[in-house]
XYZ file of C-alpha atoms in Angstrom:
762
model
C -21.894 -32.736 -2.455
C -21.574 -33.281 1.313
C -25.321 -32.792 1.822
C -25.994 -35.209 -1.027
C -23.672 -37.822 0.501
C -25.568 -37.522 3.796
C -28.925 -38.372 2.210
C -27.949 -40.586 -0.735
C -25.195 -42.686 0.817
C -27.372 -45.773 1.078
C -28.317 -47.501 4.299
C -25.043 -46.568 6.030
C -25.481 -42.898 5.190
C -29.082 -42.844 6.355
C -28.269 -44.525 9.680
C -25.375 -42.124 10.255
C -27.390 -38.976 9.508
C -30.351 -40.339 11.489
C -28.193 -40.908 14.593
C -26.694 -37.434 14.227
C -30.157 -35.930 13.781
C -31.520 -37.687 16.882
C -28.502 -36.679 18.994
C -28.626 -33.038 17.872
C -32.426 -33.056 18.102
C -32.413 -34.084 21.755
C -30.082 -31.183 22.529
C -32.121 -28.699 20.486
C -35.329 -29.830 22.218
C -33.828 -29.164 25.636
C -32.468 -25.790 24.502
C -35.941 -24.810 23.265
C -37.446 -26.028 26.533
C -34.922 -23.958 28.501
C -35.745 -20.803 26.540
C -39.438 -21.456 27.256
C -39.042 -21.891 31.031
C -38.847 -18.136 31.894
C -42.085 -17.528 29.972
C -43.734 -20.476 31.742
C -42.748 -19.216 35.192
C -43.912 -15.682 34.299
C -47.275 -17.028 33.082
C -47.705 -18.991 36.318
C -47.013 -15.849 38.338
C -49.390 -13.730 36.218
C -52.210 -16.233 36.708
C -51.538 -16.362 40.433
C -52.007 -12.593 40.688
C -55.014 -12.710 38.336
C -56.990 -14.784 40.846
C -55.867 -13.174 44.134
C -58.876 -12.544 46.349
C -57.620 -9.604 48.409
C -56.246 -6.130 47.758
C -52.488 -5.730 48.154
C -52.130 -2.845 50.595
C -55.361 -1.131 49.542
C -58.669 -0.629 51.435
C -61.526 -3.052 50.960
C -64.590 -1.811 49.063
C -67.906 -1.294 50.841
C -70.717 -3.812 50.332
C -72.373 -3.219 46.959
C -74.014 -4.936 44.009
C -70.595 -5.669 42.504
C -68.838 -7.108 45.583
C -67.952 -10.668 46.499
C -67.086 -12.242 49.851
C -64.232 -14.733 49.557
C -63.158 -17.097 52.352
C -59.706 -18.662 52.171
C -60.204 -22.383 52.914
C -57.033 -23.823 51.395
C -55.822 -27.049 52.955
C -53.120 -29.654 52.582
C -53.381 -33.343 51.778
C -50.379 -35.595 52.376
C -47.905 -32.831 51.720
C -49.683 -31.375 48.671
C -51.268 -27.927 48.751
C -54.988 -27.747 47.897
C -56.182 -24.242 46.987
C -59.698 -23.691 48.307
C -62.067 -20.715 48.379
C -65.658 -20.167 49.424
C -67.482 -17.601 47.284
C -70.573 -15.625 48.290
C -71.689 -12.950 45.783
C -73.312 -9.869 47.363
C -74.971 -8.696 44.147
C -75.700 -9.596 40.552
C -72.509 -7.935 39.301
C -70.116 -9.734 41.650
C -66.814 -10.617 39.881
C -66.194 -14.193 38.790
C -62.769 -15.733 39.421
C -60.802 -16.664 36.278
C -61.625 -20.120 34.947
C -65.279 -20.404 36.068
C -68.469 -19.276 34.314
C -70.907 -19.140 37.254
C -70.787 -19.180 41.036
C -71.268 -22.554 42.749
C -74.233 -22.739 45.122
C -73.715 -23.672 48.793
C -72.990 -27.402 48.955
C -71.570 -27.418 45.413
C -68.002 -27.050 44.206
C -66.017 -26.568 41.022
C -62.718 -28.465 40.966
C -59.541 -28.583 38.922
C -59.102 -31.690 36.728
C -56.240 -32.917 38.948
C -58.341 -32.589 42.124
C -61.267 -34.379 40.482
C -58.955 -37.263 39.576
C -57.569 -37.355 43.119
C -61.028 -37.331 44.722
C -62.068 -40.262 42.546
C -59.028 -42.319 43.589
C -59.123 -44.971 46.321
C -56.553 -43.215 48.525
C -58.496 -39.948 48.916
C -61.114 -41.063 51.463
C -59.919 -38.550 54.085
C -59.924 -35.719 51.542
C -63.465 -36.616 50.377
C -64.620 -36.356 53.999
C -63.034 -32.901 54.239
C -64.681 -31.681 51.017
C -68.228 -33.063 51.294
C -69.520 -30.977 48.382
C -71.137 -32.097 45.145
C -68.886 -31.581 42.108
C -70.860 -29.618 39.502
C -68.123 -28.448 37.136
C -64.438 -27.862 36.579
C -62.086 -24.880 36.738
C -60.745 -23.843 33.338
C -57.083 -23.445 32.405
C -57.187 -19.665 32.882
C -57.962 -20.162 36.578
C -55.090 -22.555 37.327
C -51.334 -22.069 37.476
C -50.543 -25.635 36.397
C -52.134 -28.766 35.001
C -51.514 -30.749 38.210
C -52.715 -28.032 40.612
C -55.260 -29.117 43.204
C -57.897 -26.374 43.542
C -61.611 -25.932 44.228
C -64.251 -23.212 44.592
C -67.345 -23.836 46.695
C -70.412 -21.778 47.490
C -70.276 -19.774 50.732
C -73.102 -18.873 53.105
C -73.301 -16.188 55.823
C -69.647 -15.258 55.362
C -70.354 -11.699 56.517
C -70.298 -12.793 60.163
C -66.670 -13.894 59.725
C -65.582 -10.776 57.870
C -64.360 -8.794 60.871
C -62.721 -11.520 62.964
C -59.482 -12.341 61.091
C -60.935 -15.532 59.597
C -59.471 -14.939 56.163
C -62.695 -13.569 54.649
C -62.202 -10.668 52.234
C -64.585 -8.414 50.308
C -63.484 -7.631 46.753
C -64.994 -5.990 43.685
C -62.502 -7.386 41.151
C -59.888 -10.071 40.707
C -56.695 -9.464 38.711
C -54.693 -7.741 41.457
C -51.947 -5.457 40.185
C -48.508 -6.919 40.829
C -46.272 -5.015 43.248
C -43.108 -3.464 41.782
C -40.252 -5.946 41.575
C -37.637 -5.779 44.296
C -34.001 -5.048 43.666
C -32.265 -8.272 42.683
C -30.228 -9.919 45.424
C -26.646 -10.333 44.088
C -26.310 -13.842 45.551
C -29.625 -14.949 44.036
C -28.507 -13.497 40.687
C -25.291 -15.521 40.990
C -27.373 -18.633 41.663
C -29.569 -18.005 38.609
C -26.585 -17.413 36.303
C -24.761 -20.497 37.570
C -27.869 -22.672 37.265
C -28.413 -21.675 33.630
C -24.767 -22.200 32.666
C -24.556 -25.547 34.474
C -27.762 -26.833 32.875
C -26.976 -25.653 29.343
C -23.303 -26.662 29.169
C -23.969 -30.454 29.007
C -26.479 -29.775 26.213
C -23.843 -27.970 24.149
C -21.320 -30.739 24.813
C -23.764 -33.406 23.628
C -24.666 -31.486 20.481
C -20.947 -31.182 19.666
C -20.483 -34.928 20.256
C -23.543 -35.855 18.164
C -22.234 -33.889 15.179
C -19.154 -36.160 15.136
C -21.119 -39.438 14.978
C -19.681 -41.685 12.286
C -16.463 -39.648 12.118
C -14.147 -42.597 11.378
C -16.222 -43.939 8.482
C -16.628 -40.417 7.110
C -12.850 -39.950 7.061
C -12.426 -43.198 5.124
C -14.964 -41.992 2.555
C -13.078 -38.698 2.259
C -9.880 -40.670 1.581
C -11.651 -42.346 -1.334
C -12.605 -38.897 -2.636
C -8.949 -37.868 -2.456
C -8.131 -40.885 -4.602
C -10.433 -39.621 -7.385
C -9.019 -36.091 -7.356
C -10.433 -34.017 -4.456
C -7.930 -31.852 -2.602
C -7.802 -31.482 1.205
C -9.788 -28.200 1.270
C -12.507 -29.757 -0.860
C -12.789 -32.761 1.493
C -13.167 -30.426 4.473
C -15.974 -28.570 2.743
C -17.675 -31.881 1.904
C -17.360 -32.964 5.550
C -18.826 -29.622 6.629
C -21.744 -30.171 4.244
C -22.437 -33.599 5.767
C -22.356 -32.098 9.269
C -24.658 -29.294 8.143
C -27.171 -31.808 6.794
C -27.169 -33.700 10.095
C -27.523 -30.456 12.034
C -30.511 -29.282 9.954
C -32.148 -32.684 10.362
C -31.401 -32.353 14.093
C -33.200 -28.993 14.132
C -36.284 -30.624 12.622
C -36.072 -33.531 15.067
C -35.527 -31.050 17.901
C -38.682 -29.112 17.011
C -40.599 -32.392 16.874
C -39.166 -33.613 20.205
C -39.956 -30.222 21.759
C -43.582 -30.294 20.570
C -43.960 -33.853 21.906
C -42.295 -32.909 25.203
C -44.488 -29.794 25.378
C -47.612 -31.958 25.323
C -46.157 -34.451 27.799
C -45.280 -31.547 30.145
C -48.997 -30.884 30.544
C -49.445 -34.217 32.336
C -46.243 -34.232 34.412
C -45.510 -32.664 37.794
C -41.899 -32.231 38.940
C -41.136 -31.036 42.472
C -44.719 -29.745 42.835
C -44.365 -27.622 39.660
C -46.656 -28.241 36.704
C -47.480 -26.230 33.586
C -49.910 -26.238 30.703
C -48.472 -26.840 27.203
C -49.487 -23.298 26.200
C -47.034 -21.911 28.801
C -44.031 -23.374 27.014
C -43.468 -20.848 24.244
C -39.769 -20.206 23.498
C -38.683 -16.587 23.213
C -38.619 -15.877 19.410
C -35.185 -14.226 19.512
C -33.650 -17.163 21.416
C -35.337 -19.700 19.109
C -33.829 -17.954 16.054
C -30.454 -17.888 17.814
C -30.637 -21.664 18.366
C -31.613 -22.224 14.717
C -28.515 -20.291 13.581
C -26.057 -21.410 16.281
C -26.575 -25.182 16.044
C -25.714 -25.574 12.305
C -22.833 -23.084 12.684
C -21.497 -25.032 15.667
C -21.777 -28.274 13.672
C -19.558 -26.867 10.909
C -17.015 -25.421 13.367
C -16.788 -28.664 15.382
C -16.324 -30.715 12.200
C -13.569 -28.479 10.859
C -11.788 -28.465 14.220
C -11.998 -32.251 14.414
C -10.441 -32.594 10.940
C -7.446 -30.458 11.926
C -5.957 -33.428 13.763
C -6.598 -35.883 10.894
C -4.472 -36.312 7.765
C -6.674 -37.624 4.948
C -4.582 -39.045 2.095
C -5.687 -40.874 -1.071
C -4.538 -44.214 0.350
C -5.912 -43.925 3.905
C -6.387 -41.932 7.080
C -3.462 -41.272 9.365
C -5.647 -41.724 12.449
C -5.069 -45.474 12.176
C -1.409 -44.930 13.125
C -0.493 -44.114 16.722
C -1.620 -40.494 17.253
C 0.701 -37.821 18.567
C 0.486 -37.331 22.317
C -1.876 -34.602 23.410
C -0.374 -31.445 24.881
C -1.409 -30.331 28.341
C -0.394 -26.673 28.540
C -3.162 -25.132 26.455
C -5.789 -27.343 28.106
C -4.894 -25.870 31.499
C -5.380 -22.332 30.188
C -9.172 -22.764 30.049
C -9.844 -23.614 33.739
C -7.126 -21.209 34.876
C -8.720 -18.429 32.818
C -12.103 -19.225 34.380
C -10.639 -19.116 37.883
C -8.964 -15.811 37.027
C -12.304 -14.248 36.026
C -14.101 -15.513 39.109
C -11.268 -14.646 41.513
C -11.741 -10.933 40.788
C -15.187 -11.065 42.428
C -14.260 -12.894 45.645
C -15.873 -11.268 48.690
C -18.685 -9.522 46.823
C -22.351 -10.384 46.785
C -23.714 -9.472 50.201
C -22.823 -5.904 51.097
C -19.843 -5.356 48.840
C -21.499 -4.757 45.476
C -22.939 -6.852 42.690
C -21.354 -9.504 40.523
C -20.418 -8.824 36.912
C -22.822 -11.087 35.001
C -20.505 -11.534 32.015
C -17.485 -12.394 34.156
C -19.501 -14.913 36.192
C -20.924 -16.573 33.083
C -17.570 -16.561 31.278
C -15.690 -17.891 34.311
C -18.087 -20.798 34.918
C -18.167 -21.669 31.193
C -14.362 -21.703 30.955
C -14.066 -23.945 34.000
C -16.642 -26.426 32.705
C -15.287 -26.343 29.142
C -11.901 -27.018 30.729
C -13.234 -30.462 31.691
C -13.927 -31.298 28.040
C -10.384 -30.218 27.153
C -8.648 -31.986 30.054
C -10.561 -35.272 29.970
C -9.101 -36.589 26.649
C -5.579 -35.886 27.963
C -6.354 -37.607 31.292
C -7.871 -40.665 29.576
C -4.932 -40.925 27.170
C -2.336 -40.523 29.935
C -3.956 -43.175 32.153
C -4.787 -45.831 29.550
C -1.257 -45.589 28.107
C -0.027 -47.105 31.388
C -2.641 -49.878 31.559
C -1.539 -53.228 30.125
C -1.774 -56.593 31.863
C -5.078 -58.175 32.786
C -7.703 -60.595 31.485
C -8.553 -60.712 27.785
C -11.634 -58.469 28.167
C -9.525 -55.870 29.976
C -6.779 -55.955 27.321
C -9.312 -55.609 24.490
C -10.878 -52.589 26.224
C -7.554 -50.932 27.057
C -6.200 -51.423 23.516
C -9.337 -49.890 22.051
C -9.043 -46.906 24.417
C -5.365 -46.490 23.556
C -6.251 -46.258 19.860
C -9.294 -43.950 20.245
C -9.224 -42.292 23.652
C -10.762 -39.123 22.174
C -13.961 -40.947 21.169
C -14.304 -42.464 24.651
C -13.727 -39.075 26.291
C -16.379 -37.420 24.067
C -18.977 -39.890 25.321
C -18.209 -39.039 28.951
C -17.689 -35.271 28.563
C -21.361 -34.418 28.974
C -21.855 -36.449 32.142
C -18.608 -35.061 33.616
C -19.673 -31.459 32.948
C -23.111 -32.112 34.455
C -21.678 -33.741 37.599
C -19.091 -30.968 38.102
C -21.777 -28.311 37.802
C -24.119 -30.213 40.132
C -21.428 -30.524 42.821
C -20.592 -26.807 42.593
C -24.267 -25.810 42.777
C -24.915 -28.166 45.680
C -22.045 -26.553 47.606
C -23.302 -23.061 46.761
C -26.916 -23.791 47.729
C -25.887 -25.518 50.957
C -23.530 -22.650 51.829
C -25.986 -19.777 51.378
C -29.308 -21.417 52.291
C -29.003 -20.313 55.941
C -29.072 -16.692 54.731
C -32.433 -17.348 53.064
C -33.923 -19.564 55.784
C -35.693 -17.826 58.639
C -36.351 -19.702 61.894
C -40.076 -19.628 62.690
C -39.528 -19.817 66.441
C -42.143 -22.572 66.611
C -41.484 -25.181 69.306
C -42.257 -28.591 67.830
C -41.627 -30.270 71.186
C -44.685 -28.475 72.649
C -47.040 -28.576 69.658
C -47.027 -29.697 66.035
C -50.165 -27.991 64.757
C -51.994 -24.682 65.220
C -55.660 -23.906 64.576
C -57.154 -20.398 64.377
C -60.631 -20.224 65.932
C -62.908 -17.287 64.870
C -64.680 -15.275 67.551
C -68.067 -16.623 66.436
C -66.992 -20.187 67.329
C -66.787 -21.165 71.045
C -63.113 -21.915 71.629
C -63.744 -24.164 74.655
C -66.067 -26.465 72.683
C -63.600 -26.558 69.788
C -60.757 -27.492 72.126
C -62.819 -30.283 73.705
C -63.770 -31.816 70.346
C -60.213 -31.686 69.044
C -58.806 -33.172 72.259
C -61.083 -36.195 71.707
C -59.820 -36.673 68.134
C -57.730 -39.773 67.430
C -54.007 -38.957 67.417
C -54.276 -35.780 69.533
C -52.272 -36.055 72.773
C -52.948 -32.574 74.121
C -54.601 -29.256 73.274
C -53.902 -25.731 74.546
C -56.616 -23.109 73.880
C -55.852 -19.390 74.173
C -58.377 -16.690 73.253
C -57.231 -13.144 72.415
C -58.886 -9.736 72.590
C -57.928 -6.108 73.300
C -58.141 -3.581 76.115
C -58.238 0.196 75.606
C -58.420 3.312 77.720
C -61.683 4.348 76.018
C -64.469 2.782 73.912
C -63.814 4.586 70.610
C -60.357 4.816 69.029
C -58.367 4.427 72.283
C -54.996 6.118 72.657
C -53.481 3.307 74.757
C -54.176 -0.386 74.144
C -52.952 -3.737 75.441
C -53.522 -7.321 74.439
C -55.533 -9.777 76.550
C -54.997 -13.549 76.541
C -57.662 -15.790 78.062
C -57.435 -19.426 79.108
C -57.461 -21.772 82.075
C -54.466 -21.888 84.431
C -52.737 -24.791 82.619
C -53.074 -23.008 79.271
C -51.857 -19.660 80.618
C -48.709 -21.341 81.905
C -47.848 -21.984 78.249
C -47.426 -18.222 77.725
C -46.187 -16.988 81.126
C -44.432 -17.974 84.341
C -47.225 -17.658 86.902
C -46.493 -17.337 90.649
C -49.778 -19.106 91.473
C -53.057 -19.451 89.638
C -56.685 -20.278 90.311
C -59.875 -19.594 88.377
C -60.806 -15.891 88.467
C -57.215 -14.562 88.588
C -55.919 -11.729 86.379
C -52.235 -11.120 85.577
C -50.316 -8.163 84.168
C -47.275 -9.231 82.157
C -43.993 -7.414 82.741
C -43.666 -4.689 80.121
C -47.326 -3.637 80.250
C -47.853 0.136 80.565
C -48.147 0.896 84.335
C -51.074 3.316 83.900
C -53.132 0.598 82.186
C -52.318 -2.037 84.827
C -53.019 0.249 87.818
C -55.530 -1.420 90.212
C -58.973 0.176 89.974
C -58.301 1.696 86.512
C -61.435 1.672 84.345
C -60.774 0.255 80.857
C -62.783 -1.067 77.896
C -62.597 -4.614 76.547
C -62.796 -4.969 72.759
C -62.868 -1.228 71.943
C -63.704 0.067 68.460
C -60.378 0.462 66.666
C -59.753 2.242 63.353
C -59.722 -0.978 61.356
C -62.455 -2.613 63.477
C -65.271 -0.070 63.993
C -67.681 -2.598 65.561
C -66.179 -3.677 68.873
C -68.123 -5.089 71.812
C -66.977 -2.118 73.967
C -67.404 -3.884 77.320
C -66.376 -1.816 80.392
C -63.906 -3.497 82.752
C -62.072 -2.441 85.898
C -58.564 -3.616 86.763
C -58.980 -5.782 89.928
C -57.279 -4.768 93.184
C -55.601 -8.183 93.524
C -54.043 -8.233 90.009
C -50.821 -10.272 89.919
C -47.542 -9.847 88.042
C -46.186 -12.511 85.633
C -43.162 -13.052 83.446
C -43.970 -13.595 79.732
C -42.940 -16.795 77.952
C -43.098 -17.606 74.249
C -46.047 -19.775 73.286
C -45.603 -22.888 71.056
C -45.821 -20.662 67.937
C -42.899 -18.503 69.137
C -45.015 -15.444 70.047
C -44.188 -13.650 73.317
C -47.377 -11.973 74.505
C -47.728 -8.588 76.203
C -50.537 -7.025 78.223
C -52.922 -8.989 80.443
C -53.679 -12.647 81.145
C -57.155 -13.632 82.362
C -58.556 -16.932 83.481
C -61.784 -17.845 81.700
C -64.225 -16.719 84.420
C -62.499 -13.320 84.794
C -63.492 -12.258 81.248
C -67.014 -10.772 80.916
C -69.358 -12.901 78.807
C -70.046 -10.101 76.288
C -66.324 -9.795 75.512
C -65.816 -13.575 75.415
C -68.316 -13.913 72.556
C -66.105 -11.847 70.217
C -62.647 -13.133 71.281
C -60.861 -15.164 68.626
C -57.938 -17.397 69.479
C -55.621 -20.277 68.724
C -55.538 -23.926 69.708
C -52.120 -25.592 69.821
C -52.216 -29.343 69.304
C -49.699 -31.952 70.374
C -49.984 -34.948 68.048
C -49.031 -38.593 68.173
C -47.023 -38.705 64.949
C -47.046 -42.532 65.043
C -50.744 -42.502 64.087
C -51.050 -42.834 60.274
C -52.380 -39.665 58.592
C -52.797 -37.973 61.975
C -52.585 -34.461 60.468
C -55.298 -35.347 57.914
C -57.553 -36.706 60.684
C -57.160 -33.458 62.665
C -57.880 -31.330 59.570
C -61.087 -33.289 58.981
C -62.131 -32.821 62.617
C -61.465 -29.073 62.402
C -63.532 -28.649 59.212
C -66.493 -30.447 60.858
C -66.338 -27.917 63.706
C -66.158 -24.932 61.344
C -65.473 -24.911 57.560
C -63.225 -21.865 57.953
C -61.071 -23.450 60.677
C -57.925 -24.348 58.739
C -55.066 -25.879 60.795
C -51.435 -25.427 59.833
C -48.441 -27.581 60.657
C -45.499 -26.106 62.549
C -42.044 -26.038 60.988
C -38.675 -25.085 62.439
C -37.700 -22.833 59.522
C -38.937 -21.528 56.195
C -37.017 -20.404 53.125
C -37.692 -17.281 51.105
C -39.879 -17.678 48.022
C -37.166 -16.463 45.627
C -34.570 -18.939 46.928
C -37.071 -21.802 46.819
C -38.089 -20.896 43.242
C -34.471 -21.015 42.055
C -33.891 -24.296 43.874
C -37.034 -25.818 42.365
C -36.030 -24.571 38.898
C -32.650 -26.261 39.348
C -34.256 -29.584 40.292
C -36.677 -29.469 37.346
C -33.903 -28.487 34.930
C -31.528 -31.117 36.326
C -34.177 -33.811 35.839
C -34.568 -32.760 32.179
C -30.788 -32.641 31.648
C -30.359 -36.107 33.195
C -33.031 -37.447 30.847
C -31.148 -35.873 27.917
C -27.836 -37.264 29.171
C -29.288 -40.760 29.332
C -30.919 -40.570 25.904
C -27.866 -38.998 24.237
C -25.471 -41.477 25.830
C -27.628 -44.332 24.580
C -27.609 -42.938 21.031
C -23.842 -42.416 21.254
C -23.293 -45.946 22.569
C -25.396 -47.449 19.762
C -23.422 -45.424 17.213
C -20.139 -46.741 18.643
C -21.403 -50.325 18.520
C -22.520 -49.845 14.910
C -19.034 -48.557 14.034
C -17.464 -51.688 15.553
C -19.879 -54.203 14.085
C -17.355 -55.831 11.754
C -14.668 -55.873 14.428
C -17.005 -57.622 16.871
C -18.085 -60.083 14.186
C -14.431 -60.862 13.380
C -13.631 -61.579 17.032
C -16.691 -63.844 17.321
C -15.642 -65.634 14.132
C -12.209 -66.299 15.701
C -13.892 -67.901 18.722
C -13.914 -65.068 21.277
C -16.531 -65.688 23.967
C -19.515 -63.352 24.125
C -18.955 -62.860 27.840
C -15.426 -61.609 27.113
C -16.632 -59.118 24.504
C -19.480 -57.899 26.718
C -17.047 -57.289 29.585
C -14.654 -55.502 27.238
C -17.428 -53.103 26.174
C -18.273 -52.559 29.847
C -14.596 -51.778 30.632
C -14.458 -49.389 27.685
C -17.309 -47.449 29.289
C -16.271 -47.819 32.943
C -12.668 -46.573 32.637
C -13.465 -43.193 30.963
C -16.498 -42.755 33.228
C -14.417 -43.295 36.385
C -11.764 -40.852 35.159
C -14.415 -38.340 34.057
C -16.236 -38.452 37.403
C -12.946 -38.073 39.293
C -12.033 -35.012 37.200
C -15.575 -33.667 37.546
C -15.410 -33.990 41.334
C -12.145 -32.054 41.480
C -13.393 -29.280 39.183
C -16.805 -29.175 40.917
C -15.226 -28.798 44.363
C -12.931 -26.063 43.043
C -15.780 -24.176 41.384
C -17.995 -24.580 44.459
C -15.257 -23.254 46.756
C -14.689 -20.201 44.519
C -18.429 -19.454 44.324
C -18.706 -19.653 48.128
C -15.725 -17.318 48.485
C -17.434 -14.939 46.057
C -20.483 -14.809 48.336
C -18.261 -14.323 51.398
C -19.420 -17.654 52.834
C -17.318 -20.212 54.697
C -16.238 -23.101 52.437
C -17.707 -26.406 53.612
C -18.085 -29.656 51.698
C -21.032 -31.990 52.201
C -19.278 -35.174 51.139
C -22.516 -37.150 51.240
C -24.014 -34.827 48.625
C -20.833 -34.981 46.529
C -21.004 -38.793 46.563
C -24.720 -38.606 45.720
C -24.097 -36.347 42.689
C -21.284 -38.622 41.504
C -23.407 -41.706 42.125
C -26.305 -40.304 40.084
C -23.942 -39.663 37.165
C -22.508 -43.182 37.420
C -26.018 -44.669 37.683
C -27.106 -42.958 34.449
C -24.065 -44.400 32.642
C -24.663 -47.883 34.078
C -28.328 -47.759 33.016
C -27.321 -46.746 29.474
C -24.700 -49.516 29.351
C -27.285 -52.076 30.474
C -29.708 -50.905 27.759
C -26.984 -51.249 25.119
C -26.271 -54.918 25.972
C -29.187 -56.405 23.917
C -28.119 -54.672 20.643
C -24.507 -55.630 21.438
C -25.468 -59.314 21.650
C -27.286 -59.055 18.312
C -24.157 -57.599 16.716
C -21.995 -60.505 17.953
C -22.680 -62.758 14.975
C -20.238 -64.012 12.330
C -22.702 -63.011 9.565
C -21.865 -59.395 10.403
C -18.771 -59.916 8.203
C -20.943 -60.002 5.080
C -20.439 -56.977 2.868
C -21.652 -55.678 -0.492
């Protein structure tokens, strides 16, 4: 009978079940998306390994009919990574990378759809200059990790000459590198993952529970009419459960539809440099079945719990009288229980053992659920003491005093999301130093580094780059090796070559003029002994084809103190001015050029990259950074940002549906007030106050709970508790902004409802 009422109750019934279905559907869609994210990330990782062009820890194959030379020529364009590789097959059976059907010829390239679109845009002039190849095809989905990835393959030529000089050229006989065994999970990273999932999913559950109760007041009045014709209280509860079940099943259908639509949209969206193909987003079957069972069951449970506080009699519903005051004691048990679970793990997480996953999940859930239990009591306690004020204020306060629970339900989701965001922000900020390694690079001395292969004259490269617009200075340092014998030497030392000004970047020199040679402190005395006969560029185990140039340590060799270069590397061994190095050894010495840039020049890094590629296609500069985070930490952080963006979109959409449902419920009341002469401005302000007061109280409670949860999580990881108040205000502000945007969107339908003809009835 309840299911029948939901679908045959006329226009009112259809609108009510439609709103419930949309609200539940939005939540179901996000739950399905969440269950699909692990599979999407795993697929991205699998495809990354499937196209790797070097062996992980294994020896390279010898040149054969089935080998391929691959040069790594990836670049960056305005902060976005561009994967690039030059391919030169060495035989007819050379392996093809995933996603392409034939090798591009020299001067041709195959590009990803996103890169093709970028190259055709007006803003990509500098990138087109850097990739002056003719586009002859595209890379298929199997060769890309995401729909928005920028990638290209181009034909290589004479790559063998670069193969032995650290230029990033590899010889392979197959792609699809086997993944290394997974590392032992870091307890703190596991805590982050668990907390992220709980924090992202809790608002979804709260919104689904709120959506199930749409139209609750009208439903109770219908149940009172059923009591009048003979239904008992248990029968009315079963009928109400049937109505909720119908809305929940419709919500499941809507949710599947929303998910399929969102799945297609995801293929054209990039969030925080992460993109996927629709085929990646396949929910785990077990979790999808669990959602299909849990959502209708939760709808029935929530409905029955809601009816416990309502007395439905044949002549009316007791909710219209002043409700009994809410009790506080049992509401405090939830957050206190959560704190109790989490408190048992304080101090663990680094070297003191792992966290109990169930206790962490249960503790965070109890704390966040505690917000949904405490907020109705807080709203009721505060609005009971609010009285005097303008007419709009009094209308809003009176409405909140009569139905504070409904107002609190609307805000519960945003409060839970904000509390979780504050706690996670504190946790990420507290532990990020443990996962951020300083690079040692000195950005005051240089902002960019360029590797120069031995086959490219480093002096000419330095001169051309120094003349490039935006370059304020260039330091060129070539590197080679010394050994005590020509083949497989027992003792070796590094050699750094440059002019006197450049050598002062890596050592404190007593004096310097062209032709000088220096031995850095720490060099083996027997190698630096004057008159000792050594060999420049000997044949090492991994480099069997050295130049093997004989060299004698000069009698006037000087001592020097080492100094870190702009990249943070402290050299050892010998320093030579350019003329002191024999020509035969100079021809094989590779090196680095450190560039000081004028960052005020627009696109200066792109201009330098273009200049470097013109000098040599394999010369790929890289920008210096002060620190870099571990891949695992960055992945979790990125996942949080992507998930938070999806949850915020759900919060906005669900709040809008909830607000429209509330306005529909009050249509006759608004029409009555308009008919009595109430100004529209007064009613609009009253609706705004009805939203603003619970939101302010919810955000205040969320801030308190979020700070508490964040402090406990930091204590659990044995990290000092610090609060970034700017971030806390930002999280709170984002939550308030979502509510304000929803309120603004609900004003047009509110104005349409403010008409006296809304009093008409049938």
